[in-house]
Tab-separated table of C-alpha atoms and ligand atoms in Angstrom:
chain	number	residue	atom	x	y	z
A	1	MET	CA	-2.323	2.992	-35.287
A	2	SER	CA	1.263	1.211	-34.837
A	3	LEU	CA	2.062	-2.103	-33.713
A	4	LEU	CA	3.799	0.341	-30.625
A	5	ASP	CA	0.344	1.735	-30.121
A	6	ASP	CA	-0.988	-1.834	-29.260
A	7	VAL	CA	1.045	-2.722	-27.137
A	8	ALA	CA	1.577	0.413	-25.277
A	9	ARG	CA	-2.268	0.412	-24.816
A	10	GLU	CA	-2.916	-3.339	-24.004
A	11	THR	CA	0.039	-2.852	-21.221
A	12	LEU	CA	-1.196	0.197	-19.958
A	13	ASP	CA	-5.115	-1.480	-19.913
A	14	ALA	CA	-3.978	-3.939	-17.690
A	15	ILE	CA	-1.818	-1.707	-15.424
A	16	ARG	CA	-5.084	0.488	-15.140
A	17	THR	CA	-7.616	-2.440	-14.227
A	18	ARG	CA	-4.829	-3.448	-11.327
A	19	GLY	CA	-5.281	-0.369	-9.633
A	20	THR	CA	-1.096	0.238	-10.471
A	21	HIS	CA	-0.875	2.882	-13.041
A	22	ARG	CA	1.730	5.490	-12.159
A	23	ARG	CA	2.687	9.120	-13.065
A	24	MET	CA	5.322	10.873	-11.935
A	25	ARG	CA	5.039	14.145	-10.244
A	26	VAL	CA	7.386	17.378	-10.621
A	27	LEU	CA	9.315	18.418	-7.941
A	28	ALA	CA	10.986	22.231	-7.787
A	29	GLY	CA	12.956	24.068	-5.382
A	30	GLN	CA	16.283	23.072	-3.378
A	31	GLN	CA	16.501	19.133	-2.264
A	32	SER	CA	15.180	19.454	1.593
A	33	THR	CA	12.469	18.736	3.661
A	34	ARG	CA	9.962	21.226	2.033
A	35	MET	CA	9.448	21.525	-1.960
A	36	LEU	CA	7.255	22.187	-4.219
A	37	VAL	CA	5.050	18.966	-5.219
A	38	ASP	CA	3.203	19.446	-8.513
A	39	GLY	CA	3.219	23.303	-7.271
A	40	ARG	CA	2.367	22.652	-4.085
A	41	ASP	CA	4.422	23.653	-1.098
A	42	CYS	CA	4.891	20.075	0.949
A	43	LEU	CA	6.955	18.940	3.691
A	44	LEU	CA	9.083	16.262	2.067
A	45	PHE	CA	8.559	12.723	3.699
A	46	ALA	CA	9.065	10.621	0.421
A	47	GLY	CA	13.127	10.933	-0.634
A	48	SER	CA	16.028	9.390	0.521
A	49	ASN	CA	18.135	12.587	0.868
A	50	TYR	CA	17.779	11.644	4.775
A	51	LEU	CA	20.898	13.742	6.087
A	52	ASP	CA	19.660	16.492	4.527
A	53	LEU	CA	23.188	16.396	2.474
A	54	ALA	CA	22.230	17.185	-1.315
A	55	SER	CA	21.876	20.947	-0.714
A	56	HIS	CA	24.552	21.358	1.964
A	57	PRO	CA	26.996	24.182	0.973
A	58	GLU	CA	30.290	22.112	1.120
A	59	VAL	CA	28.732	19.588	-1.435
A	60	VAL	CA	27.467	22.144	-3.409
A	61	GLU	CA	30.829	23.936	-3.655
A	62	ALA	CA	32.566	20.794	-4.427
A	63	ALA	CA	29.980	19.964	-7.015
A	64	ARG	CA	30.387	23.862	-8.954
A	65	GLU	CA	34.671	23.530	-7.931
A	66	ALA	CA	34.644	20.263	-9.828
A	67	ALA	CA	33.096	21.610	-12.706
A	68	ALA	CA	35.267	24.241	-13.121
A	69	THR	CA	38.679	22.269	-12.799
A	70	HIS	CA	37.336	19.146	-14.376
A	71	GLY	CA	34.393	20.195	-16.908
A	72	CYS	CA	31.039	18.694	-16.619
A	73	ALA	CA	31.571	15.120	-18.143
A	74	ALA	CA	34.344	12.104	-16.855
A	75	GLY	CA	34.680	11.912	-21.196
A	76	GLY	CA	34.259	8.318	-21.305
A	77	SER	CA	34.175	4.568	-19.327
A	78	ARG	CA	37.054	4.445	-16.627
A	79	LEU	CA	39.019	1.933	-18.860
A	80	ILE	CA	39.383	4.686	-21.505
A	81	THR	CA	39.291	8.310	-21.012
A	82	GLY	CA	37.287	8.310	-17.902
A	83	ASN	CA	38.848	7.707	-15.120
A	84	LEU	CA	39.991	11.013	-13.420
A	85	ASP	CA	41.897	11.396	-10.471
A	86	LEU	CA	39.127	12.576	-8.704
A	87	HIS	CA	37.289	8.950	-9.101
A	88	GLU	CA	40.536	7.244	-7.667
A	89	ALA	CA	40.081	10.052	-4.562
A	90	LEU	CA	36.919	9.253	-4.098
A	91	GLU	CA	37.344	5.831	-4.028
A	92	ALA	CA	40.289	6.059	-1.584
A	93	GLU	CA	38.214	7.989	0.820
A	94	LEU	CA	34.721	5.514	0.610
A	95	ALA	CA	37.304	2.723	1.100
A	96	GLY	CA	38.378	4.081	4.632
A	97	PHE	CA	34.970	5.386	5.355
A	98	ILE	CA	33.946	1.622	5.081
A	99	GLY	CA	36.719	-0.001	6.205
A	100	THR	CA	38.000	-2.033	3.700
A	101	GLU	CA	41.072	-1.894	1.626
A	102	ALA	CA	39.462	-0.942	-1.852
A	103	ALA	CA	36.395	0.395	-3.274
A	104	LEU	CA	35.263	0.983	-6.914
A	105	ALA	CA	32.526	3.517	-8.024
A	106	PHE	CA	29.426	2.457	-10.175
A	107	GLY	CA	26.960	4.361	-12.106
A	108	THR	CA	23.702	4.040	-9.592
A	109	GLY	CA	23.271	0.797	-7.172
A	110	TYR	CA	20.915	-0.852	-9.399
A	111	MET	CA	24.266	-1.232	-11.953
A	112	ALA	CA	26.494	-2.181	-9.216
A	113	ASN	CA	24.048	-5.002	-8.587
A	114	VAL	CA	23.778	-5.960	-12.045
A	115	GLY	CA	27.383	-5.699	-12.613
A	116	VAL	CA	28.477	-7.331	-9.605
A	117	ILE	CA	26.496	-10.655	-9.603
A	118	PRO	CA	27.308	-12.042	-13.334
A	119	ALA	CA	31.207	-10.919	-12.041
A	120	LEU	CA	30.718	-13.144	-9.301
A	121	VAL	CA	28.486	-16.469	-10.709
A	122	GLY	CA	27.240	-17.978	-13.825
A	123	PRO	CA	25.461	-20.806	-15.058
A	124	GLY	CA	26.091	-23.660	-12.972
A	125	ASP	CA	26.693	-21.914	-9.820
A	126	VAL	CA	24.405	-20.865	-7.292
A	127	ILE	CA	22.855	-17.590	-5.747
A	128	VAL	CA	20.896	-17.113	-2.502
A	129	SER	CA	18.710	-14.427	-2.396
A	130	ASP	CA	16.156	-13.613	0.464
A	131	ARG	CA	12.580	-13.084	-0.332
A	132	LEU	CA	12.307	-9.303	0.065
A	133	ASN	CA	15.674	-8.231	-1.791
A	134	HIS	CA	15.484	-5.424	-4.365
A	135	ALA	CA	14.612	-6.084	-7.936
A	136	SER	CA	18.623	-4.729	-8.979
A	137	ILE	CA	19.824	-7.589	-6.940
A	138	ILE	CA	16.633	-10.020	-8.400
A	139	ASP	CA	17.951	-8.504	-11.928
A	140	GLY	CA	21.459	-9.490	-11.542
A	141	ALA	CA	20.521	-12.535	-10.468
A	142	ARG	CA	18.983	-13.194	-13.477
A	143	LEU	CA	21.632	-11.462	-15.639
A	144	SER	CA	23.876	-14.055	-14.501
A	145	ARG	CA	21.941	-16.996	-15.534
A	146	ALA	CA	22.966	-19.079	-11.800
A	147	ARG	CA	20.248	-20.838	-10.012
A	148	VAL	CA	18.442	-18.709	-8.070
A	149	GLU	CA	17.363	-20.142	-4.558
A	150	VAL	CA	15.168	-17.546	-3.069
A	151	ILE	CA	14.994	-17.976	0.671
A	152	ALA	CA	11.830	-16.947	2.642
A	153	HIS	CA	12.643	-13.847	4.656
A	154	GLY	CA	15.161	-14.538	7.489
A	155	ASP	CA	14.933	-18.166	7.400
A	156	ILE	CA	18.026	-19.564	8.564
A	157	ALA	CA	17.755	-23.370	8.578
A	158	ALA	CA	16.709	-22.861	4.188
A	159	LEU	CA	19.933	-20.917	4.101
A	160	GLU	CA	21.961	-23.912	5.630
A	161	ARG	CA	20.051	-26.174	3.980
A	162	VAL	CA	20.601	-24.071	0.478
A	163	CYS	CA	24.466	-23.443	1.085
A	164	GLY	CA	25.490	-26.904	2.732
A	165	ASP	CA	23.836	-28.731	-0.583
A	166	ALA	CA	25.140	-26.299	-2.722
A	167	ARG	CA	28.475	-26.205	-1.565
A	168	GLY	CA	28.907	-30.253	-0.693
A	169	GLU	CA	28.007	-30.417	-4.661
A	170	GLY	CA	31.188	-28.127	-5.216
A	171	LYS	CA	29.224	-25.123	-6.938
A	172	ARG	CA	29.951	-21.558	-6.431
A	173	VAL	CA	27.634	-19.585	-3.843
A	174	LEU	CA	26.591	-16.351	-3.444
A	175	LEU	CA	24.525	-14.750	-0.372
A	176	ALA	CA	23.048	-11.501	-1.467
A	177	LEU	CA	21.221	-9.525	1.404
A	178	ASP	CA	19.397	-5.803	1.593
A	179	GLY	CA	20.947	-4.586	4.647
A	180	VAL	CA	17.616	-2.353	4.809
A	181	TYR	CA	14.497	-3.639	3.060
A	182	SER	CA	13.641	-0.828	1.473
A	183	MET	CA	9.662	-1.259	1.618
A	184	ASP	CA	9.438	-2.354	5.056
A	185	GLY	CA	12.867	-0.479	6.606
A	186	HIS	CA	14.325	-3.575	9.053
A	187	MET	CA	16.929	-5.290	8.517
A	188	PRO	CA	17.524	-8.853	8.339
A	189	PRO	CA	18.923	-10.775	10.979
A	190	LEU	CA	22.692	-10.725	9.323
A	191	ARG	CA	24.823	-12.213	12.295
A	192	GLU	CA	23.090	-15.428	11.562
A	193	MET	CA	22.734	-15.157	7.679
A	194	LEU	CA	26.221	-14.272	7.467
A	195	GLY	CA	27.409	-16.791	9.819
A	196	VAL	CA	25.987	-19.715	8.249
A	197	ALA	CA	27.503	-18.188	4.769
A	198	LYS	CA	30.775	-17.931	6.349
A	199	ARG	CA	30.359	-21.955	7.543
A	200	PHE	CA	29.953	-22.650	4.191
A	201	ASP	CA	32.543	-20.586	2.736
A	202	CYS	CA	29.590	-18.728	0.479
A	203	MET	CA	30.572	-15.220	-0.955
A	204	THR	CA	28.598	-12.497	0.480
A	205	LEU	CA	26.781	-8.980	-0.873
A	206	LEU	CA	25.183	-7.144	1.171
A	207	ASP	CA	23.460	-3.748	-0.474
A	208	ASP	CA	23.470	-1.149	2.068
A	209	ALA	CA	21.561	0.941	-0.131
A	210	HIS	CA	19.773	2.544	2.654
A	211	GLY	CA	22.417	1.859	5.459
A	212	THR	CA	25.210	3.749	4.006
A	213	GLY	CA	25.426	6.828	6.289
A	214	THR	CA	22.364	6.117	8.401
A	215	LEU	CA	23.371	3.259	10.818
A	216	GLY	CA	26.210	2.294	12.533
A	217	ARG	CA	28.684	4.182	15.040
A	218	ASN	CA	30.663	5.198	12.197
A	219	GLY	CA	28.048	5.672	9.744
A	220	ARG	CA	29.100	2.045	7.774
A	221	GLY	CA	26.072	0.961	7.876
A	222	SER	CA	23.498	-2.240	8.939
A	223	GLY	CA	26.734	-4.689	8.466
A	224	GLU	CA	28.289	-2.261	11.681
A	225	HIS	CA	24.749	-1.560	13.274
A	226	GLN	CA	25.111	-5.230	13.755
A	227	GLY	CA	28.761	-5.844	14.280
A	228	VAL	CA	29.062	-8.164	11.349
A	229	LEU	CA	30.992	-5.625	8.508
A	230	ASP	CA	33.711	-7.723	8.908
A	231	GLN	CA	31.808	-10.720	7.607
A	232	VAL	CA	30.808	-9.157	4.332
A	233	ASP	CA	32.902	-9.435	0.934
A	234	ILE	CA	31.324	-6.874	-1.185
A	235	TYR	CA	29.418	-4.027	0.505
A	236	MET	CA	27.812	-2.254	-1.788
A	237	GLY	CA	26.835	1.503	-0.813
A	238	THR	CA	25.044	4.217	-2.360
A	239	LEU	CA	26.109	7.555	-3.455
A	240	GLY	CA	22.434	8.971	-4.029
A	241	LYS	CA	20.431	8.594	-0.731
A	242	ALA	CA	21.945	9.738	2.441
A	243	LEU	CA	24.999	10.688	0.609
A	244	GLY	CA	23.015	13.886	-1.447
A	245	ALA	CA	25.468	12.872	-4.460
A	246	PHE	CA	24.438	10.512	-7.138
A	247	GLY	CA	25.884	6.736	-8.045
A	248	ALA	CA	27.169	3.999	-5.849
A	249	PHE	CA	30.138	1.997	-4.960
A	250	VAL	CA	31.206	-1.112	-3.803
A	251	ALA	CA	34.168	-1.643	-1.254
A	252	GLY	CA	36.125	-4.670	-0.260
A	253	SER	CA	39.420	-5.832	-1.062
A	254	ALA	CA	41.955	-4.701	-3.494
A	255	ARG	CA	41.386	-8.072	-5.382
A	256	MET	CA	37.888	-7.522	-5.748
A	257	ARG	CA	38.483	-4.029	-7.007
A	258	GLU	CA	40.711	-5.446	-9.862
A	259	LEU	CA	38.039	-8.455	-10.590
A	260	PHE	CA	35.484	-6.051	-11.450
A	261	VAL	CA	37.075	-3.299	-13.211
A	262	ASN	CA	37.573	-6.493	-15.170
A	263	THR	CA	34.476	-8.341	-15.801
A	264	ALA	CA	31.734	-5.838	-13.903
A	265	ARG	CA	29.568	-5.205	-17.600
A	266	SER	CA	27.833	-2.341	-16.005
A	267	PHE	CA	31.481	-0.949	-14.981
A	268	ILE	CA	33.129	-1.613	-18.368
A	269	PHE	CA	30.920	-0.687	-20.784
A	270	SER	CA	29.416	2.610	-19.389
A	271	CYS	CA	30.317	6.149	-18.730
A	272	ALA	CA	32.023	7.051	-15.660
A	273	LEU	CA	30.823	9.529	-13.051
A	274	SER	CA	30.903	13.028	-13.853
A	275	PRO	CA	33.525	15.073	-12.018
A	276	PRO	CA	30.234	17.315	-10.295
A	277	GLN	CA	28.815	13.975	-9.233
A	278	VAL	CA	32.321	12.588	-7.819
A	279	ALA	CA	33.246	15.849	-5.788
A	280	ALA	CA	29.813	16.026	-4.758
A	281	ALA	CA	29.845	12.365	-3.186
A	282	ARG	CA	32.997	12.916	-1.325
A	283	ALA	CA	31.910	16.179	0.126
A	284	ALA	CA	29.306	14.374	1.660
A	285	VAL	CA	31.551	11.162	2.827
A	286	GLU	CA	33.598	13.694	4.926
A	287	LEU	CA	30.554	15.289	6.494
A	288	VAL	CA	28.957	11.970	7.448
A	289	ARG	CA	32.348	11.459	9.183
A	290	ARG	CA	32.365	14.738	10.801
A	291	GLU	CA	28.938	14.596	11.739
A	292	PRO	CA	27.652	11.425	13.227
A	293	GLY	CA	24.926	13.413	14.789
A	294	ARG	CA	22.908	13.755	11.533
A	295	ARG	CA	22.277	9.906	11.495
A	296	VAL	CA	21.428	10.327	15.444
A	297	ALA	CA	18.866	12.630	14.933
A	298	LEU	CA	17.515	10.565	11.473
A	299	GLN	CA	17.113	7.365	13.707
A	300	LEU	CA	15.373	9.582	16.224
A	301	ARG	CA	13.013	11.393	14.129
A	302	ALA	CA	11.963	7.763	12.925
A	303	LYS	CA	11.230	6.321	16.247
A	304	ARG	CA	9.305	9.600	17.028
A	305	LEU	CA	7.175	8.856	13.934
A	306	ARG	CA	6.592	5.330	14.942
A	307	ASP	CA	5.426	5.790	18.375
A	308	GLY	CA	3.560	8.854	17.125
A	309	LEU	CA	1.186	6.432	14.843
A	310	ALA	CA	1.699	3.616	17.317
A	311	ALA	CA	0.109	5.978	19.665
A	312	HIS	CA	-3.032	6.255	17.501
A	313	GLY	CA	-3.196	2.273	16.642
A	314	ILE	CA	-0.736	2.401	13.681
A	315	ASP	CA	0.924	-0.592	13.191
A	316	THR	CA	4.349	0.219	11.655
A	317	ALA	CA	6.161	-2.920	12.018
A	318	PRO	CA	8.437	-4.371	11.264
A	319	SER	CA	10.230	-0.702	10.809
A	320	GLN	CA	13.584	-0.619	12.647
A	321	THR	CA	15.023	2.224	10.784
A	322	GLN	CA	14.324	5.602	8.995
A	323	ILE	CA	12.082	3.745	6.230
A	324	VAL	CA	8.438	3.404	8.171
A	325	PRO	CA	5.938	1.765	5.951
A	326	VAL	CA	2.280	2.021	6.531
A	327	VAL	CA	0.621	-0.799	5.131
A	328	ILE	CA	-2.689	-0.125	4.064
A	329	GLY	CA	-3.431	-3.123	1.571
A	330	ASP	CA	-5.921	-1.869	-0.833
A	331	ASN	CA	-4.488	0.347	-3.733
A	332	ALA	CA	-7.500	2.836	-4.096
A	333	ALA	CA	-7.153	3.775	-0.535
A	334	THR	CA	-3.595	3.996	-0.158
A	335	MET	CA	-3.529	6.629	-3.113
A	336	ALA	CA	-6.191	8.218	-1.444
A	337	VAL	CA	-4.514	8.342	1.606
A	338	CYS	CA	-1.381	9.893	0.027
A	339	GLU	CA	-3.695	12.363	-1.651
A	340	ALA	CA	-5.143	13.583	0.871
A	341	LEU	CA	-2.209	13.997	3.020
A	342	LEU	CA	-0.323	15.326	-0.446
A	343	GLU	CA	-3.727	18.427	0.104
A	344	ASP	CA	-2.524	18.972	3.585
A	345	GLY	CA	0.885	19.766	2.712
A	346	PHE	CA	2.524	16.457	3.469
A	347	TYR	CA	4.321	13.810	0.820
A	348	ALA	CA	4.549	10.557	1.921
A	349	GLN	CA	4.594	8.004	-1.308
A	350	GLY	CA	1.911	5.432	-1.574
A	351	ILE	CA	4.024	2.260	-2.551
A	352	ARG	CA	1.957	-0.464	-4.440
A	353	PHE	CA	2.715	-3.393	-7.014
A	354	PRO	CA	5.241	-4.347	-8.244
A	355	SER	CA	7.455	-2.332	-5.594
A	356	VAL	CA	5.853	-4.698	-2.681
A	357	PRO	CA	3.292	-7.583	-2.879
A	358	GLU	CA	0.229	-7.112	-4.431
A	359	GLY	CA	-2.217	-6.595	-1.381
A	360	THR	CA	0.228	-4.963	0.724
A	361	ALA	CA	0.186	-1.431	-0.529
A	362	ARG	CA	1.417	1.138	1.965
A	363	LEU	CA	2.264	4.750	2.671
A	364	ARG	CA	6.270	4.594	2.928
A	365	ILE	CA	7.035	7.007	4.939
A	366	THR	CA	10.773	8.449	4.790
A	367	PRO	CA	11.821	11.348	7.887
A	368	MET	CA	15.563	13.441	7.443
A	369	SER	CA	17.871	14.465	10.274
A	370	SER	CA	16.411	17.768	9.792
A	371	HIS	CA	12.662	17.361	9.888
A	372	THR	CA	11.462	19.010	13.231
A	373	ASP	CA	9.973	17.816	16.273
A	374	ASP	CA	6.794	19.710	15.141
A	375	GLU	CA	6.806	18.451	11.681
A	376	ILE	CA	6.962	14.933	12.626
A	377	ASP	CA	4.191	15.737	14.884
A	378	ALA	CA	2.173	17.510	12.399
A	379	LEU	CA	2.800	14.505	10.213
A	380	VAL	CA	1.495	12.190	12.327
A	381	ALA	CA	-1.863	13.943	12.764
A	382	ALA	CA	-2.353	14.160	9.305
A	383	VAL	CA	-1.600	10.577	8.844
A	384	VAL	CA	-4.105	9.551	11.181
A	385	SER	CA	-6.829	11.885	9.870
A	386	ALA	CA	-5.726	10.841	6.353
A	387	ILE	CA	-6.405	7.118	7.383
A	388	GLU	CA	-9.661	7.851	9.323
A	389	ARG	CA	-11.144	9.222	5.910
A	390	HIS	CA	-10.035	6.678	3.660
A	391	ALA	CA	-8.787	3.493	5.187
A	392	PRO	CA	-10.432	3.667	8.882
A	393	ASP	CA	-10.428	-0.663	8.852
A	394	LEU	CA	-6.633	0.408	10.004
A	395	LEU	CA	-7.452	1.991	13.253
A	396	GLU	CA	-9.763	-1.111	14.392
A	397	PRO	CA	-8.238	-3.024	17.197
A	398	HIS	CA	-8.016	-6.293	15.371
A	399	ALA	CA	-7.996	-5.040	11.821
A	400	PRO	CA	-7.711	-8.400	9.322
A	401	GLY	CA	-4.384	-5.796	8.000
A	402	ALA	CA	-2.318	-6.722	4.753
A	403	ARG	CA	0.830	-6.901	6.876
A	404	GLU	CA	1.137	-10.881	6.966
A	405	GLY	CA	1.347	-10.465	3.352
A	406	SER	CA	4.354	-8.208	3.321
A	407	PHE	CA	6.369	-11.441	4.258
A	408	ALA	CA	4.117	-13.915	2.563
A	409	ALA	CA	5.134	-13.007	-1.213
A	410	THR	CA	7.788	-11.699	-3.117
A	411	ALA	CA	8.412	-8.497	-5.039
A	412	GLY	CA	9.286	-10.435	-8.329
A	413	ALA	CA	11.876	-12.910	-6.849
B	501	PMP	N1	19.308	-1.574	-3.495
B	501	PMP	C1	18.152	-0.893	-2.908
B	501	PMP	C2	17.802	-1.810	-1.630
B	501	PMP	C3	17.687	0.065	-3.357
B	501	PMP	O1	16.732	0.290	-2.371
B	501	PMP	C4	17.735	0.416	-4.131
B	501	PMP	C5	17.054	1.993	-4.633
B	501	PMP	N2	16.156	2.285	-4.330
B	501	PMP	C6	18.927	0.462	-5.192
B	501	PMP	C7	20.190	-0.734	-4.746
B	501	PMP	C8	19.557	1.163	-6.454
B	501	PMP	O2	20.015	2.104	-5.998
B	501	PMP	P1	20.108	3.225	-6.934
B	501	PMP	O3	19.196	4.252	-6.955
B	501	PMP	O4	21.478	3.883	-6.733
B	501	PMP	O5	20.170	2.703	-8.693
């Protein structure tokens, strides 16, 4: 028996008691709408390959070709030997896609947020963070050692007060926002929030991990969808979700790029993205630009799903996007619904604390652009049947749902 064993046992026992113990499922097959999940053939409604680009022939071919011409590794960090012609070409493409002067790739979205935030603010400065922001913003804020002001979701008055006070004291202020809330599927009121930030000359960071490629006329995300992309100083997008590759990027001014090349520790002290990843991402960006029909189809599928569930009295509010939650509340009931769906051949993930606040466990359903209407309808029928069996209270006309709790507590901010 070692100290590690003691620590592991104690922590895992506490997690089990709380009903939030997790294990990894094993998926096999081509990344697309249908995969083997723990050996069972399933329709996938749990991933973030929203536009079904991960296995697109052009994306796969670009990765294959880059491996042949450049090899499988960048061979170093960007500031030493890892800055390949491919990285520069991808970043130029990304800047063109988002409509900014420059872009800079990061290893992942998580790394982008934990690198960028401490590069902008430090001790004595202020970060204004929405209560529902992603863990990577929360962790970036903690790393920065700036004062974190967590505001209630969409609380414009609080935002004005915090920005006004901090700027009045001459402090640097960064407003960090998710463009699409990853567990609720809705967007913050960007026009109002960014408007306040600009009025007080605060810096703004928009984490559009789930909006990149899926929202907006040109796929530029939630900011474009709400017509306020020009109010965003730093746009963070991911390459591993709708773009079907891997990595992330920030887009903004050339000076912003130069700042992060010199100061973002997760950029400086880490290997560059590999050639196949970079080439795949570039091919995917080209597809997103060329085929707007994919994001239109995606949002239509999501609407069909929300409408189908609503017809059976199942609430998916506040979802406005391809992330469609059904808040069940209880951990065990949520996982029972998830398992029942798997038995019927549908994989939609049950999500519990700490990804969502305690008491708001949910089924998180994420359709893809290439699901058919019949597949969506079949999923709706399966969800209704699983809920009837494992969470029947949810179907009561005025069931005391856990939904209010979704906004009442914070996922660790
Ligand atoms: N921000 C948000 C809102 C996310 O949902 C995620 C991923 N779940 C990330 C950042 C992190 O992105 P990545 O997976 O590329 O690290």
